[in-house]
Amino acid sequence: MQSTNLIQIENLVKRYQNLVALDHLSLNIQEGEIFGLLGPNGSGKTTAINCLLALLKYDKGTITIFGKNMTPNSYDIKKQIGVVMQNVAVFEQMSVRENIDYFCGLYVRDKAARQQLVEDAIAFTGLEDFTKMRPKKLSGGLLRRLNIACGIVHKPRLIIMDEPTVAVDPQSRNKILEGIVKLNQQGSTIIYTSHYMEEVEQICTRIAIIDHGRVLAAGTTEELKKMIKTGETITIEAVTLDAPLLAQIRTLPHVFDISYESQILKIRLGTAKHNLIRVLNYLQEKDVSFGRVFSELPTLNDVFLEITGKELRD
Amino acid sequence: MLHLFKYRFLQTIRNFPVMFWALLFPIILGTLFYLSFGSAGLDSTGESRWDAVKTAVIRDGDASENARAFEEFLTQMDGEMLDIKDISLESEALDALNEETISGIFYVRDTPSLTVAKNGLNESILTSVLESYNQNAAMFAEIARTHPEKLPDAIEAVADYRNTTAEVSLGGKDLNPNIQYFFALIAYACLSGAFLGVQSSIDGQANISALGARRSITPTHKLTLILIDMAVLFIIHFFNILILCLYVTKALKISLGDDIGSLLLVDFMGSMIGVCLGVAIGCLARISYSLKIGVCVLLTLFPGFLAGLMFGNMKNIIELNCPIINRINPAAVLSDAFYCMGIYNDMERFTRCLVILAVMSILLLTVAFLGIRRERYDSI
């Protein structure tokens, strides 16, 4: 089945004086996706979102949403977009229900339709017991859920979520992530920005890794992992090794990188069968005693590390 | 539309810090003024008791017609405008003047004269009494020469000074010098709408607040949002000022004049200037919220100070030395408009104030609108 490009960003350049925030950034996002924008803080994720929403001026490039050019006056496009900001954006002086109703009213004029949408959003975010409370009485997690309710209350076709789980407890985070998947199942296309690779890996159908305003790699999680050499990372604790032994381990089949620090040995290997057995057999042959052993498949952090040479959370 | 209006209204009136500065603070300040001046200081209104001014009359033995007429004139005034003390020696009168038991000494001569020790309302009244006599001296002298029996009637007709004062000089209204503080206070309260305007301005701009960003990406036209916000703020602050005026007139019993239409007009323009000033401050380059509130405090209290909020005579000093400041200071213009309504009954001056206020409103509205209408920003 041919997917439709819901958003097309081409060669987007945004400069803040001498700093290049977006460097010829290009992205295609298709209808029905949960598209993850993954990158460290300051990589250009929020700038890209603000350009996409026509809030920020940019120096070069084009942005089309639903096949139309996005401008500040594209009210027909804005009608179909819901945004969950990184910072909670609600009125402190209004209750949970009033806030949701107010923001719904910016999209939907019909009172009856609005009432139903507000009820749906309250139920969706599990805020039924808190509708009369003011935001400052809510916990961090509930506040984030209110922020989400205000952004999605009008049931938009496209939802943009900019780090919606920042400073949220694990329980609320899981609820938020489950909610995002449910929204997607109900038909919304979602753009999800985060620097938490686990979240992105958990819910996104396609991911773009960005750093310094550039897309370094894009694809499904599997596609991204296939782009790198690391197929497996083996960690062995409480092991004592000398330099000749380390040099010999480096020559084992499929090993392409090792690190040894504080008696912890980390071996990166290419994709191959029986990597772990081969390494452990070698250590037994050499009469090397060791503690706990872990074997991990590559993560998005490994992808980021290999592509940029630094950890995602550096 | 009504829906957005309703919620913006609720949100604004529930914003306690902002409503405190815009409504409660001026009411508290007014109450403190009232208490500090004391009820005696506020009693001398057109409707209340008139205290005759204590004075001494020194007769030099001058037997001229003019001296006789002046003495008769003062006698007619005794008990009404004047409270002539039983002092015949000049030295005693001067002692009494120094001790402030009397406010002035009239000298009965061919050319009458007055000695006062300081400037003040009582001294001004005595001066006016002398001026009033001098303006009619030739007539009194002629009557004294031709129909001496008619002199008391003629003097009585001219010397009904209270009525003359009430109708000509003071428009039948308040003579209390402390009233200027209340005019300056209402003017300051009008400018305090800036506190409402700042918050609204911040909530409307995507480069300043997350709320601004959220509201900017909705399909509701930005102009619609601005107009709703402005309308809500004008209405709320207009009612703030009306509440203050009601409090001042009904609770503190201070007259602001009888022309309700003019009062509403001035209140409306004052509210508009205050709110627009705040919106314009809110649009200032990216300075913090607290700094903006600081600018707000400065731009409301300082014009209030220049209009006589802290030092009653300040507006008069400025009028004498640099009148242009009183023309461009919105608090001074508002205060002047209240004077015209409450004291002078000077419609020409009142109209001038209204024109200045209208021009200021339009200018500030334009600045405010240009500041917040932007839809795309260089940075967020």
XYZ file of C-alpha atoms in Angstrom:
694
model
C 0.000 0.000 0.000
C 1.328 3.451 -0.954
C 1.636 5.731 2.123
C 0.754 9.400 1.920
C 3.277 12.060 2.866
C 1.509 14.072 5.533
C 4.457 16.356 6.167
C 7.285 17.201 3.852
C 10.204 19.264 5.089
C 12.898 20.049 2.564
C 16.271 21.647 3.141
C 15.174 23.612 6.160
C 17.798 26.060 7.382
C 17.390 28.132 10.532
C 20.148 30.328 11.900
C 20.341 32.222 15.173
C 22.990 34.746 14.194
C 26.124 32.586 13.791
C 24.592 29.416 15.178
C 23.055 27.060 12.640
C 20.121 25.460 14.480
C 18.748 23.580 11.473
C 21.181 22.610 8.759
C 19.366 21.589 5.573
C 16.991 19.389 7.522
C 14.735 17.224 5.387
C 12.000 14.902 6.609
C 9.012 13.052 5.236
C 6.342 11.925 7.643
C 3.616 9.638 6.466
C -0.014 9.375 7.516
C -0.602 6.944 10.383
C 2.948 6.973 11.711
C 4.259 7.645 15.172
C 7.330 9.478 14.004
C 10.096 9.953 16.554
C 12.510 12.855 16.463
C 15.383 11.676 18.597
C 18.301 13.833 19.560
C 20.126 15.296 22.536
C 19.108 18.591 24.105
C 19.933 21.443 21.731
C 19.986 19.213 18.665
C 17.254 21.232 16.919
C 14.135 19.151 17.648
C 12.043 21.950 19.142
C 13.310 24.454 16.571
C 12.172 22.083 13.821
C 8.745 21.755 15.451
C 8.392 25.532 15.854
C 9.282 26.038 12.184
C 6.807 23.335 11.248
C 4.088 25.166 13.188
C 4.965 28.456 11.461
C 5.898 30.064 14.762
C 9.525 30.592 13.793
C 10.906 32.325 10.742
C 13.443 30.222 8.867
C 16.145 31.141 6.436
C 15.640 28.538 3.767
C 13.585 25.499 2.860
C 9.965 24.508 2.416
C 7.395 22.945 4.683
C 4.209 21.376 3.418
C 1.550 19.823 5.618
C -1.397 17.936 4.120
C 0.060 18.904 0.733
C -0.180 22.644 1.424
C 2.407 25.257 2.296
C 2.415 25.954 6.017
C 2.196 29.671 6.906
C 0.951 31.547 9.993
C -2.347 32.063 8.182
C -2.873 28.407 7.253
C -5.905 28.148 9.501
C -7.323 25.187 7.573
C -4.122 23.259 8.361
C -3.947 24.447 11.978
C -7.488 23.163 12.499
C -6.213 19.625 11.995
C -3.138 19.895 14.199
C -2.892 19.358 17.935
C 0.210 20.355 19.826
C 1.468 19.244 23.212
C 4.127 21.694 24.233
C 7.298 20.856 26.110
C 6.313 23.381 28.797
C 2.891 23.025 30.343
C 0.709 25.673 28.726
C -2.516 26.064 30.682
C -4.226 28.851 32.593
C -3.489 28.678 36.312
C -6.711 30.464 37.155
C -9.010 27.973 35.438
C -9.990 24.466 36.471
C -9.009 21.344 34.572
C -12.357 21.217 32.755
C -12.360 24.949 32.012
C -8.869 24.754 30.539
C -9.754 21.848 28.279
C -13.008 23.537 27.267
C -11.232 26.830 26.544
C -8.613 25.259 24.286
C -11.237 23.118 22.576
C -13.177 26.318 21.908
C -10.246 27.670 19.921
C -10.869 24.830 17.415
C -14.524 23.897 17.752
C -17.336 26.462 17.835
C -20.322 24.134 18.222
C -21.182 23.888 21.912
C -22.672 20.381 21.882
C -19.775 18.958 19.897
C -17.345 20.709 22.195
C -18.915 19.284 25.320
C -18.587 15.760 23.967
C -14.980 16.335 22.932
C -14.133 17.698 26.384
C -15.678 14.657 28.063
C -13.754 12.348 25.720
C -10.453 14.129 26.431
C -11.026 14.004 30.187
C -11.764 10.293 30.002
C -8.851 9.640 27.655
C -6.330 11.283 29.984
C -7.929 9.847 33.142
C -8.659 13.229 34.674
C -12.266 12.470 35.680
C -11.572 12.910 39.382
C -9.729 16.188 38.968
C -11.986 18.247 36.678
C -12.688 20.956 39.246
C -9.130 21.324 40.437
C -6.869 24.197 39.462
C -3.567 23.242 37.763
C -1.394 24.224 40.730
C -3.158 21.590 42.848
C -2.221 18.837 40.382
C 0.848 16.623 40.622
C 3.494 16.803 37.885
C 2.092 13.755 36.122
C -1.507 14.985 36.220
C -0.396 18.397 34.996
C 1.283 16.761 32.010
C -1.899 14.822 31.342
C -3.883 18.074 31.430
C -1.366 19.552 29.011
C -1.954 16.614 26.698
C -5.743 16.835 27.070
C -5.643 20.511 26.031
C -3.563 19.605 22.968
C -5.596 16.687 21.688
C -9.123 17.582 22.805
C -10.289 18.473 19.259
C -9.229 15.027 17.944
C -6.699 16.311 15.427
C -5.417 14.443 12.403
C -1.836 15.329 13.269
C -0.520 15.534 16.828
C 2.862 17.038 17.631
C 4.257 16.152 21.032
C 7.378 17.940 22.113
C 8.988 16.016 24.982
C 5.678 15.450 26.785
C 7.199 13.212 29.450
C 9.900 15.533 30.758
C 9.938 15.532 34.587
C 7.190 12.922 34.811
C 7.208 9.948 37.203
C 7.527 6.461 35.613
C 3.881 5.526 36.226
C 2.524 8.666 34.569
C 5.086 8.262 31.790
C 3.794 4.797 30.978
C 0.207 6.067 30.945
C 1.189 8.896 28.616
C 3.005 6.513 26.266
C 0.042 4.101 26.246
C -2.215 7.054 25.481
C -0.059 8.101 22.540
C -0.265 4.630 21.029
C -4.041 4.669 21.543
C -4.316 8.056 19.794
C -2.375 6.623 16.890
C -4.646 3.601 16.773
C -7.606 5.977 16.649
C -6.190 7.452 13.447
C -3.918 10.321 14.411
C -0.462 10.710 12.973
C 1.977 11.601 15.719
C 5.296 13.389 15.774
C 7.056 12.639 19.005
C 10.249 14.402 20.037
C 12.335 13.120 22.907
C 15.820 12.569 24.119
C 14.685 9.399 25.900
C 15.660 6.668 23.449
C 13.716 3.971 25.343
C 10.449 5.877 24.845
C 11.112 6.471 21.191
C 12.077 2.848 20.669
C 8.969 1.707 22.544
C 6.308 3.626 20.635
C 7.661 5.030 17.374
C 7.140 3.317 14.076
C 9.828 5.412 12.406
C 12.607 7.492 13.845
C 14.888 10.281 12.706
C 18.050 10.841 14.707
C 19.058 14.472 14.618
C 22.052 16.330 15.944
C 23.372 19.832 15.211
C 20.216 20.446 13.202
C 20.875 17.643 10.739
C 19.149 14.315 10.194
C 21.875 11.757 10.775
C 19.758 8.699 10.095
C 16.101 7.830 9.620
C 14.131 4.622 9.480
C 12.446 2.041 11.647
C 14.253 0.904 14.784
C 15.400 -2.227 13.007
C 16.586 -0.304 9.984
C 18.576 2.053 12.177
C 20.198 -0.773 14.070
C 21.161 -2.432 10.830
C 22.949 0.715 9.784
C 25.610 0.228 12.431
C 28.352 -2.365 12.880
C 27.367 -3.281 16.445
C 25.261 -6.422 16.484
C 25.850 -7.295 20.108
C 27.565 -5.802 23.144
C 28.991 -8.189 25.732
C 29.821 -6.864 29.193
C 31.880 -8.947 31.621
C 32.344 -7.780 35.212
C 35.115 -8.512 37.742
C 37.615 -9.678 35.211
C 41.371 -9.179 35.441
C 43.159 -8.898 32.116
C 46.628 -7.882 30.966
C 47.509 -6.083 27.762
C 48.447 -9.197 25.711
C 45.148 -10.866 26.596
C 43.209 -7.744 25.643
C 45.041 -7.648 22.328
C 44.130 -11.273 21.704
C 40.435 -10.682 22.535
C 40.480 -7.868 20.004
C 41.445 -10.414 17.338
C 38.512 -12.769 18.046
C 36.032 -13.142 15.159
C 33.465 -10.279 14.738
C 35.002 -8.214 17.577
C 35.554 -4.653 16.360
C 35.884 -2.670 19.567
C 36.735 -3.356 23.203
C 37.042 -1.227 26.299
C 38.418 -2.268 29.685
C 38.033 -0.099 32.755
C 37.642 -0.820 36.502
C 37.726 -4.557 35.801
C 34.772 -4.273 33.433
C 35.285 -5.511 29.904
C 32.999 -4.289 27.128
C 33.208 -6.006 23.785
C 31.356 -4.787 20.694
C 30.805 -7.385 18.049
C 29.234 -7.516 14.623
C 26.062 -9.474 14.002
C 26.925 -13.164 14.144
C 25.763 -16.359 15.813
C 27.340 -17.629 19.072
C 29.327 -14.472 19.847
C 28.858 -14.894 23.606
C 29.860 -18.575 23.653
C 32.969 -17.822 21.652
C 34.097 -15.099 24.067
C 33.375 -17.139 27.205
C 35.148 -20.214 25.780
C 38.181 -18.091 25.089
C 38.280 -16.764 28.660
C 37.955 -20.327 30.055
C 40.733 -21.531 27.810
C 42.966 -18.792 29.181
C 41.918 -19.605 32.751
C 40.518 -16.136 33.338
C 37.990 -15.903 36.154
C 35.089 -13.456 35.779
C 31.873 -12.305 37.480
C 28.531 -11.436 35.914
C 28.118 -11.481 32.143
C 25.602 -9.501 30.074
C 24.802 -9.655 26.399
C 22.834 -6.791 24.856
C 21.443 -6.250 21.414
C 22.145 -2.772 19.991
C 20.040 0.130 21.231
C 19.324 3.494 19.670
C 22.009 4.840 21.941
C 24.482 2.520 20.161
C 23.194 3.834 16.877
C 23.672 7.407 18.082
C 27.084 6.566 19.533
C 28.347 5.028 16.345
C 27.024 7.776 14.146
C 28.108 10.751 16.246
C 30.861 9.345 18.431
C 29.066 10.487 21.588
C 26.387 9.199 23.923
C 22.836 10.435 23.362
C 22.764 11.945 26.843
C 26.221 13.572 26.672
C -16.615 33.810 20.523
C -18.720 34.272 23.635
C -17.168 31.099 24.963
C -13.630 32.498 24.591
C -14.761 35.805 26.050
C -16.296 34.083 29.077
C -13.190 32.077 29.904
C -10.827 34.992 29.359
C -13.016 37.046 31.672
C -12.999 34.353 34.360
C -9.278 33.823 34.007
C -8.568 37.541 34.388
C -10.781 38.254 37.384
C -9.419 35.182 39.167
C -5.870 36.411 38.726
C -5.543 37.786 42.236
C -2.136 39.525 42.023
C -3.181 41.394 38.915
C -6.614 42.306 40.279
C -5.020 43.424 43.532
C -2.936 46.046 41.769
C -5.713 47.066 39.409
C -8.588 47.250 41.905
C -7.808 46.602 45.558
C -4.622 48.639 45.884
C -6.234 51.928 44.744
C -9.181 51.281 47.100
C -6.807 50.623 50.001
C -4.794 53.713 49.094
C -7.971 55.816 48.941
C -9.024 54.541 52.360
C -5.613 55.396 53.784
C -5.813 58.893 52.286
C -9.234 59.337 53.834
C -8.050 58.158 57.226
C -4.881 60.219 57.183
C -6.637 63.437 56.143
C -9.324 62.812 58.729
C -12.974 63.610 58.259
C -12.357 67.278 59.163
C -10.056 67.577 56.202
C -12.772 66.349 53.909
C -15.728 68.209 55.379
C -15.321 71.516 53.664
C -17.226 70.523 50.582
C -19.852 72.613 48.890
C -22.560 70.570 50.562
C -21.139 70.633 54.068
C -20.443 73.046 56.899
C -18.636 76.261 56.038
C -16.213 77.488 58.718
C -15.986 81.277 58.839
C -12.397 82.500 58.587
C -11.085 83.997 61.815
C -9.756 87.470 61.247
C -9.003 90.792 62.943
C -10.011 94.235 61.758
C -7.766 97.192 62.621
C -9.233 100.636 62.307
C -6.695 103.418 61.746
C -9.216 106.191 62.514
C -9.513 106.928 58.798
C -12.870 108.677 58.274
C -12.900 108.551 54.489
C -15.979 107.289 52.686
C -14.043 104.397 51.309
C -12.849 103.329 54.771
C -16.400 103.589 56.097
C -17.725 101.539 53.217
C -15.035 98.878 53.719
C -15.774 98.655 57.437
C -19.476 98.284 56.681
C -18.590 95.620 54.081
C -16.610 93.628 56.649
C -19.362 93.986 59.216
C -21.827 92.534 56.735
C -19.483 89.575 56.234
C -19.027 88.908 59.935
C -20.646 85.648 60.952
C -20.999 84.503 57.362
C -17.702 84.373 55.559
C -15.658 85.997 58.315
C -15.347 85.487 62.042
C -14.095 88.898 63.184
C -12.350 88.643 66.525
C -12.543 91.340 69.126
C -9.047 92.705 68.665
C -8.462 96.442 68.322
C -4.709 96.834 68.732
C -2.457 96.039 65.828
C 0.185 94.438 68.099
C -2.408 92.049 69.539
C -3.604 91.219 66.055
C -0.059 90.496 64.882
C 0.510 88.247 67.899
C -2.705 86.386 67.138
C -1.614 86.044 63.522
C 1.745 84.620 64.581
C 0.019 82.202 66.924
C -2.305 81.258 64.047
C -5.419 81.989 66.084
C -6.487 84.234 63.207
C -5.733 83.872 59.504
C -5.407 87.516 58.549
C -5.705 91.192 59.503
C -7.808 93.657 57.536
C -6.799 97.326 57.752
C -9.680 99.771 57.396
C -8.223 102.674 55.411
C -8.988 104.737 52.383
C -7.063 102.028 50.540
C -7.995 98.846 52.433
C -5.281 96.242 52.949
C -4.799 92.716 54.253
C -1.937 90.991 56.077
C -1.638 87.227 56.091
C 1.147 85.037 57.479
C 1.111 82.135 54.992
C -0.546 80.666 51.910
C -3.596 78.495 52.362
C -7.257 78.143 51.712
C -8.330 80.603 54.481
C -5.786 83.151 53.323
C -7.027 82.740 49.746
C -10.577 83.399 50.940
C -9.501 86.580 52.755
C -7.663 87.739 49.651
C -10.749 87.074 47.588
C -12.862 89.090 50.069
C -10.540 92.069 49.680
C -10.457 91.714 45.907
C -14.213 91.458 45.853
C -14.483 94.706 47.817
C -11.911 96.470 45.642
C -13.783 95.505 42.487
C -16.895 97.155 43.881
C -15.253 99.942 45.932
C -16.208 102.758 43.579
C -19.830 101.659 43.647
C -19.883 101.414 47.476
C -18.254 104.852 47.804
C -20.847 106.368 45.471
C -23.738 104.771 47.361
C -22.226 105.865 50.710
C -22.068 109.429 49.389
C -25.503 109.606 47.768
C -27.688 107.065 49.619
C -25.861 106.058 52.817
C -29.004 104.288 54.077
C -28.823 101.885 51.113
C -25.201 100.932 51.717
C -25.934 97.845 53.881
C -28.289 96.449 51.217
C -25.762 97.024 48.458
C -23.012 95.389 50.466
C -25.231 92.464 51.359
C -26.028 91.941 47.701
C -22.362 91.835 46.733
C -21.092 90.197 49.881
C -23.052 86.973 49.588
C -19.640 85.568 49.019
C -20.463 81.971 49.652
C -22.931 81.914 46.779
C -20.565 83.822 44.551
C -17.822 81.410 45.369
C -20.079 78.430 44.945
C -21.410 79.416 41.577
C -18.527 81.191 39.928
C -15.254 80.108 41.417
C -15.864 76.555 42.428
C -18.810 75.409 40.428
C -20.866 74.764 43.539
C -18.580 71.892 44.419
C -15.751 70.852 46.604
C -13.308 73.351 48.038
C -11.225 70.838 49.917
C -7.538 71.037 48.908
C -7.066 67.350 49.752
C -9.493 66.343 47.052
C -6.645 66.551 44.531
C -5.169 63.409 46.093
C -8.304 61.506 45.220
C -8.278 62.785 41.643
C -4.644 61.700 41.361
C -5.590 58.373 42.935
C -8.311 57.663 40.369
C -5.903 58.682 37.613
C -3.322 56.288 39.057
C -5.970 53.552 39.281
C -6.757 54.040 35.582
C -3.082 53.522 34.730
C -3.032 50.421 36.949
C -4.907 48.673 34.166
C -1.357 48.194 32.905
C -1.048 45.220 35.264
C -3.932 43.538 33.457
C -2.490 44.440 30.069
C 0.969 43.016 30.790
C -0.372 39.592 31.716
C -2.628 39.451 28.699
C 0.168 40.549 26.410
C 2.435 37.788 27.733
C -0.309 35.191 27.292
C -0.670 36.237 23.678
C 2.872 36.043 22.387
C 4.459 32.805 21.272
C 7.998 34.069 21.829
C 7.315 34.920 25.471
C 5.130 32.161 26.894
C 4.104 28.593 26.201
C 0.495 29.745 26.473
C 1.160 32.315 23.789
C 2.616 29.609 21.572
C -0.316 27.279 22.176
C -2.823 30.013 21.350
C -0.842 31.063 18.266
C -1.086 27.655 16.619
C -4.842 27.367 16.788
C -7.160 28.087 13.871
C -8.659 31.071 15.706
C -7.375 34.196 13.973
C -4.837 36.095 16.048
C -6.738 39.339 15.537
C -9.833 37.695 17.023
C -7.868 36.602 20.087
C -6.370 40.086 20.502
C -9.758 41.777 20.198
C -11.351 39.384 22.706
C -8.495 39.917 25.155
C -8.617 43.694 24.782
C -12.401 43.803 25.134
C -12.285 41.675 28.295
C -9.548 43.820 29.816
C -11.251 47.131 28.965
C -14.522 45.945 30.452
C -12.947 44.577 33.618
C -10.810 47.637 34.207
C -13.627 50.007 33.364
C -15.652 48.323 36.093
C -12.623 48.449 38.409
C -12.560 52.221 37.991
C -16.321 52.508 38.397
C -16.094 50.505 41.630
C -13.344 52.837 42.845
C -15.367 55.935 41.901
C -18.412 54.504 43.656
C -16.322 53.812 46.734
C -14.862 57.327 46.693
C -18.222 59.040 46.225
C -20.495 56.798 48.317
C -18.246 55.460 51.069
C -15.756 58.300 51.397
C -18.378 60.966 50.459
C -16.115 62.786 48.053
C -17.837 64.499 45.190
C -16.621 63.773 41.648
C -19.212 66.051 40.104
C -22.744 65.445 38.924
C -22.118 64.747 35.259
C -22.304 60.951 35.140
C -21.838 60.854 31.361
C -18.560 62.773 31.522
C -17.381 60.647 34.437
C -18.053 57.441 32.485
C -16.279 58.844 29.446
C -13.163 59.795 31.424
C -13.198 56.438 33.226
C -13.470 54.611 29.913
C -10.573 56.475 28.339
C -8.511 56.094 31.493
C -9.138 52.348 31.479
C -8.180 52.099 27.833
C -4.929 54.018 28.388
C -4.020 51.831 31.365
C -4.697 48.554 29.605
C -2.925 49.603 26.387
C 0.066 50.815 28.397
C 0.316 47.356 29.966
C -0.033 45.548 26.653
C 2.726 47.741 25.231
C 4.969 46.984 28.250
C 4.227 43.278 27.818
C 5.531 43.498 24.256
C 8.885 44.918 25.356
C 11.910 42.925 24.265
C 12.358 39.673 26.071
C 12.672 40.837 29.634
C 11.419 38.728 32.494
C 7.867 38.880 33.795
C 8.944 40.323 37.128
C 10.922 43.038 35.392
C 7.878 43.883 33.300
C 5.817 44.178 36.458
C 8.573 46.434 37.821
C 8.315 48.638 34.724
C 4.559 48.632 35.250
C 4.910 49.811 38.841
C 7.269 52.555 37.673
C 5.072 53.689 34.789
C 1.977 53.858 36.958
C 3.351 55.276 40.205
C 5.703 57.863 38.678
C 3.023 59.542 36.542
C 0.789 59.291 39.622
C 3.455 61.061 41.661
C 3.749 63.799 39.022
C -0.030 64.141 39.085
C 0.026 64.754 42.850
C -0.590 61.281 44.277
C 2.105 61.578 46.947
C 2.608 65.332 47.071
C -0.550 67.259 46.360
C 1.048 70.402 45.003
C 3.286 68.561 42.514
C 0.959 69.072 39.552
C 0.795 72.806 40.248
C 4.579 73.056 40.539
C 4.941 71.267 37.192
C 2.242 73.483 35.683
C 4.251 76.556 36.694
C 7.650 75.257 35.599
C 7.141 72.761 32.811
C 3.468 72.537 31.800
C 4.178 70.231 28.861
C 4.716 67.388 31.342
C 1.183 67.834 32.586
C -0.046 67.655 29.002
C 1.734 64.393 28.181
C 1.418 62.680 31.556
C -1.766 60.598 31.295
C -2.259 60.628 35.074
C -2.064 64.436 35.125
C -4.485 64.730 32.204
C -6.909 62.304 33.858
C -6.607 64.155 37.164
C -7.209 67.430 35.350
C -10.306 65.991 33.707
C -11.645 65.044 37.140
C -10.875 68.582 38.360
C -12.809 70.015 35.439
C -15.769 67.788 36.293
C -15.606 68.033 40.068
C -14.334 71.551 40.699
C -14.062 73.968 37.822
C -17.018 73.177 35.575
C -14.650 74.228 32.811
C -15.957 72.471 29.717
C -13.328 73.901 27.391
C -10.521 72.506 29.530
C -12.429 69.278 30.006
C -12.788 68.883 26.246
C -9.069 69.529 25.834
C -8.356 66.768 28.376
C -10.658 64.391 26.518
C -8.944 65.104 23.213
C -5.505 64.499 24.758
C -6.750 61.273 26.366
C -8.253 60.112 23.077
C -4.985 60.776 21.228
C -3.026 58.933 23.939
C -5.460 56.015 23.798
C -5.150 55.715 20.033
C -1.347 55.941 20.146
C -1.011 53.345 22.905
C -3.596 51.085 21.260
C -1.624 51.232 18.023
C 1.661 50.458 19.800
C 0.034 47.612 21.733
C -1.593 46.152 18.646
C 1.589 46.351 16.567
C 3.458 44.686 19.414
C 1.257 41.647 19.783
C -0.028 41.070 16.269
C 3.196 39.372 15.096
C 2.601 35.810 14.024
C 6.067 34.499 13.276
C 9.150 35.128 15.367
C 12.922 35.151 14.870
C 13.419 33.107 17.992
C 11.306 31.447 20.659
